[in-house]
Amino acid sequence: LSIVAFIALFPFSAFDQAISRYVPIYHDKNIYTENYTNILYMYVLLLGILTLLFILFYIFFKPYIQPEIVKLFNTVIVFTVLSIFRTTILQIENFNRNRIIVLYSRIFEGVLRILLLIIVINYSSVTAQKILLISSIIFTINILWILLYQKEHLTIQGIRSSLLRKNFKTYYK
């Protein structure tokens, strides 16, 4: 988990700060809907680049990594990507003062984790890979639920490359 936190620090902490600054501005200018999709699109692109870097790192350093870690590699990548994306979506909901969504999300994750861990403990052995896999499944369900709740803000206009370039320059200036 500390690896995930370490990875999330690099490109995403500055991006998260920019989002917290610009989400209220987007609401004031009445351009939130197209920018909501664009924020998510930008995150998907950044996470795609991060995943490619993970794969290159894996290919280059695989002979030097312990076999136990190599077995966890794919699960760690999926968990990291989903964790970062989920955190971003929850932050956007928090910035929008949709606290009830954040509350339901946290309750859902907590209860489902406990239930799935009880099932794993009773019917199987507990391993780091299984815990990360369970968390990844829960994150996926949670992300899909929030996106479904926010479906009116998901627009095709939000994935314009011109808006992507403009927002990227704005966020990272």
Short mmCIF file of C-alpha atoms in Angstrom, two decimals:
data_model
loop_
_atom_site.label_atom_id
_atom_site.label_comp_id
_atom_site.label_asym_id
_atom_site.label_seq_id
_atom_site.Cartn_x
_atom_site.Cartn_y
_atom_site.Cartn_z
CA LEU A 1 0.00 0.00 0.00
CA SER A 2 2.90 2.34 0.62
CA ILE A 3 3.99 1.74 -2.99
CA VAL A 4 0.58 2.95 -4.16
CA ALA A 5 0.84 6.08 -2.00
CA PHE A 6 4.35 6.75 -3.27
CA ILE A 7 3.29 6.40 -6.91
CA ALA A 8 0.19 8.56 -6.44
CA LEU A 9 2.30 11.44 -5.14
CA PHE A 10 4.07 12.25 -8.38
CA PRO A 11 1.77 13.51 -11.11
CA PHE A 12 -1.46 13.27 -9.21
CA SER A 13 -0.94 15.45 -6.14
CA ALA A 14 -0.48 18.59 -8.26
CA PHE A 15 -3.40 17.54 -10.42
CA ASP A 16 -5.62 17.02 -7.37
CA GLN A 17 -4.79 20.51 -6.14
CA ALA A 18 -5.68 21.96 -9.53
CA ILE A 19 -8.98 20.11 -9.54
CA SER A 20 -9.85 21.44 -6.09
CA ARG A 21 -9.17 24.94 -7.34
CA TYR A 22 -10.98 24.74 -10.68
CA VAL A 23 -14.10 22.68 -9.90
CA PRO A 24 -15.80 25.67 -8.17
CA ILE A 25 -14.69 27.94 -11.04
CA TYR A 26 -16.23 25.54 -13.57
CA HIS A 27 -19.49 25.70 -11.65
CA ASP A 28 -19.41 29.51 -11.54
CA LYS A 29 -18.76 29.72 -15.28
CA ASN A 30 -21.40 27.04 -15.97
CA ILE A 31 -18.87 24.80 -17.78
CA TYR A 32 -18.66 22.06 -15.18
CA THR A 33 -20.26 19.28 -17.24
CA GLU A 34 -17.77 19.27 -20.11
CA ASN A 35 -14.88 19.73 -17.71
CA TYR A 36 -16.01 16.85 -15.47
CA THR A 37 -15.62 14.45 -18.37
CA ASN A 38 -12.35 16.12 -19.33
CA ILE A 39 -10.91 15.72 -15.83
CA LEU A 40 -11.75 12.02 -15.90
CA TYR A 41 -10.37 11.69 -19.43
CA MET A 42 -7.13 13.39 -18.39
CA TYR A 43 -6.82 11.04 -15.44
CA VAL A 44 -7.37 8.02 -17.66
CA LEU A 45 -4.61 9.23 -19.99
CA LEU A 46 -2.22 9.88 -17.09
CA LEU A 47 -3.03 6.48 -15.61
CA GLY A 48 -2.42 4.90 -19.02
CA ILE A 49 1.01 6.51 -19.16
CA LEU A 50 1.68 5.37 -15.59
CA THR A 51 0.68 1.82 -16.52
CA LEU A 52 3.04 1.86 -19.51
CA LEU A 53 5.85 3.05 -17.22
CA PHE A 54 5.01 0.21 -14.83
CA ILE A 55 5.25 -2.29 -17.66
CA LEU A 56 8.57 -0.89 -18.88
CA PHE A 57 9.87 -0.94 -15.31
CA TYR A 58 8.70 -4.53 -14.98
CA ILE A 59 10.37 -5.65 -18.21
CA PHE A 60 13.65 -3.97 -17.35
CA PHE A 61 13.86 -4.97 -13.67
CA LYS A 62 12.10 -8.36 -13.70
CA PRO A 63 15.36 -10.35 -13.39
CA TYR A 64 16.21 -8.41 -10.22
CA ILE A 65 12.82 -8.62 -8.50
CA GLN A 66 11.96 -11.39 -6.08
CA PRO A 67 9.55 -14.03 -7.50
CA GLU A 68 6.93 -13.32 -4.80
CA ILE A 69 6.74 -9.69 -5.91
CA VAL A 70 6.60 -10.64 -9.60
CA LYS A 71 3.45 -12.68 -8.87
CA LEU A 72 1.83 -9.61 -7.29
CA PHE A 73 2.86 -7.19 -10.04
CA ASN A 74 -0.32 -7.24 -12.16
CA THR A 75 -2.56 -7.04 -9.12
CA VAL A 76 -0.57 -4.11 -7.72
CA ILE A 77 -0.86 -2.25 -11.05
CA VAL A 78 -4.63 -2.74 -11.20
CA PHE A 79 -5.05 -1.82 -7.53
CA THR A 80 -2.90 1.31 -7.93
CA VAL A 81 -4.73 2.57 -11.01
CA LEU A 82 -8.17 1.95 -9.50
CA SER A 83 -7.17 3.45 -6.16
CA ILE A 84 -5.93 6.67 -7.77
CA PHE A 85 -8.98 6.97 -10.02
CA ARG A 86 -11.39 6.26 -7.16
CA THR A 87 -9.69 8.85 -4.95
CA THR A 88 -10.02 11.45 -7.70
CA ILE A 89 -13.71 10.78 -8.25
CA LEU A 90 -14.38 10.97 -4.52
CA GLN A 91 -12.40 14.22 -4.29
CA ILE A 92 -14.48 15.73 -7.07
CA GLU A 93 -17.65 14.70 -5.24
CA ASN A 94 -16.26 16.22 -2.06
CA PHE A 95 -15.38 19.49 -3.86
CA ASN A 96 -18.94 19.55 -5.19
CA ARG A 97 -20.20 19.13 -1.63
CA ASN A 98 -21.85 15.81 -2.49
CA ARG A 99 -20.95 14.52 0.94
CA ILE A 100 -23.73 11.92 0.89
CA ILE A 101 -22.10 10.23 -2.13
CA VAL A 102 -18.75 10.17 -0.34
CA LEU A 103 -20.42 8.79 2.80
CA TYR A 104 -22.28 6.05 0.92
CA SER A 105 -19.12 5.21 -0.98
CA ARG A 106 -17.06 4.80 2.19
CA ILE A 107 -19.77 2.74 3.90
CA PHE A 108 -20.15 0.53 0.82
CA GLU A 109 -16.40 -0.08 0.60
CA GLY A 110 -16.01 -0.78 4.31
CA VAL A 111 -18.92 -3.19 4.58
CA LEU A 112 -18.12 -5.03 1.36
CA ARG A 113 -14.43 -5.38 2.28
CA ILE A 114 -15.32 -6.91 5.62
CA LEU A 115 -17.84 -9.30 4.04
CA LEU A 116 -15.48 -10.40 1.29
CA LEU A 117 -12.60 -10.86 3.73
CA ILE A 118 -14.83 -13.01 5.95
CA ILE A 119 -15.68 -15.15 2.93
CA VAL A 120 -12.00 -15.44 1.94
CA ILE A 121 -10.95 -16.30 5.49
CA ASN A 122 -13.66 -18.97 5.81
CA TYR A 123 -13.19 -20.60 2.40
CA SER A 124 -9.61 -19.89 1.43
CA SER A 125 -6.28 -18.64 2.66
CA VAL A 126 -5.65 -14.91 2.97
CA THR A 127 -2.84 -13.55 0.82
CA ALA A 128 -1.76 -10.06 -0.17
CA GLN A 129 -2.83 -10.77 -3.73
CA LYS A 130 -6.35 -11.76 -2.66
CA ILE A 131 -6.73 -8.65 -0.49
CA LEU A 132 -5.58 -6.40 -3.35
CA LEU A 133 -7.87 -8.22 -5.76
CA ILE A 134 -10.86 -7.85 -3.43
CA SER A 135 -10.09 -4.15 -3.00
CA SER A 136 -9.78 -3.73 -6.76
CA ILE A 137 -13.18 -5.33 -7.33
CA ILE A 138 -14.74 -3.09 -4.69
CA PHE A 139 -13.06 0.01 -6.19
CA THR A 140 -14.37 -0.90 -9.65
CA ILE A 141 -17.93 -1.30 -8.39
CA ASN A 142 -17.66 1.95 -6.45
CA ILE A 143 -16.27 3.89 -9.43
CA LEU A 144 -19.04 2.58 -11.69
CA TRP A 145 -21.69 3.51 -9.10
CA ILE A 146 -20.39 7.09 -8.80
CA LEU A 147 -20.11 7.47 -12.58
CA LEU A 148 -23.65 6.16 -12.96
CA TYR A 149 -24.81 8.69 -10.38
CA GLN A 150 -23.00 11.46 -12.31
CA LYS A 151 -24.02 10.26 -15.77
CA GLU A 152 -25.56 13.63 -16.69
CA HIS A 153 -22.07 15.15 -16.39
CA LEU A 154 -20.44 12.60 -18.69
CA THR A 155 -20.46 14.17 -22.15
CA ILE A 156 -18.75 13.53 -25.45
CA GLN A 157 -17.71 17.21 -25.56
CA GLY A 158 -15.50 16.57 -22.54
CA ILE A 159 -13.07 14.42 -24.52
CA ARG A 160 -12.14 17.08 -27.08
CA SER A 161 -8.37 17.25 -27.49
CA SER A 162 -8.45 21.08 -27.55
CA LEU A 163 -10.12 21.14 -24.12
CA LEU A 164 -7.70 18.50 -22.88
CA ARG A 165 -4.68 20.58 -23.94
CA LYS A 166 -6.16 23.77 -22.48
CA ASN A 167 -6.95 22.16 -19.13
CA PHE A 168 -3.63 20.35 -18.96
CA LYS A 169 -1.77 23.64 -19.43
CA THR A 170 -4.00 25.32 -16.86
CA TYR A 171 -3.53 22.58 -14.26
CA TYR A 172 0.21 22.27 -14.63
CA LYS A 173 1.25 25.90 -14.98
#
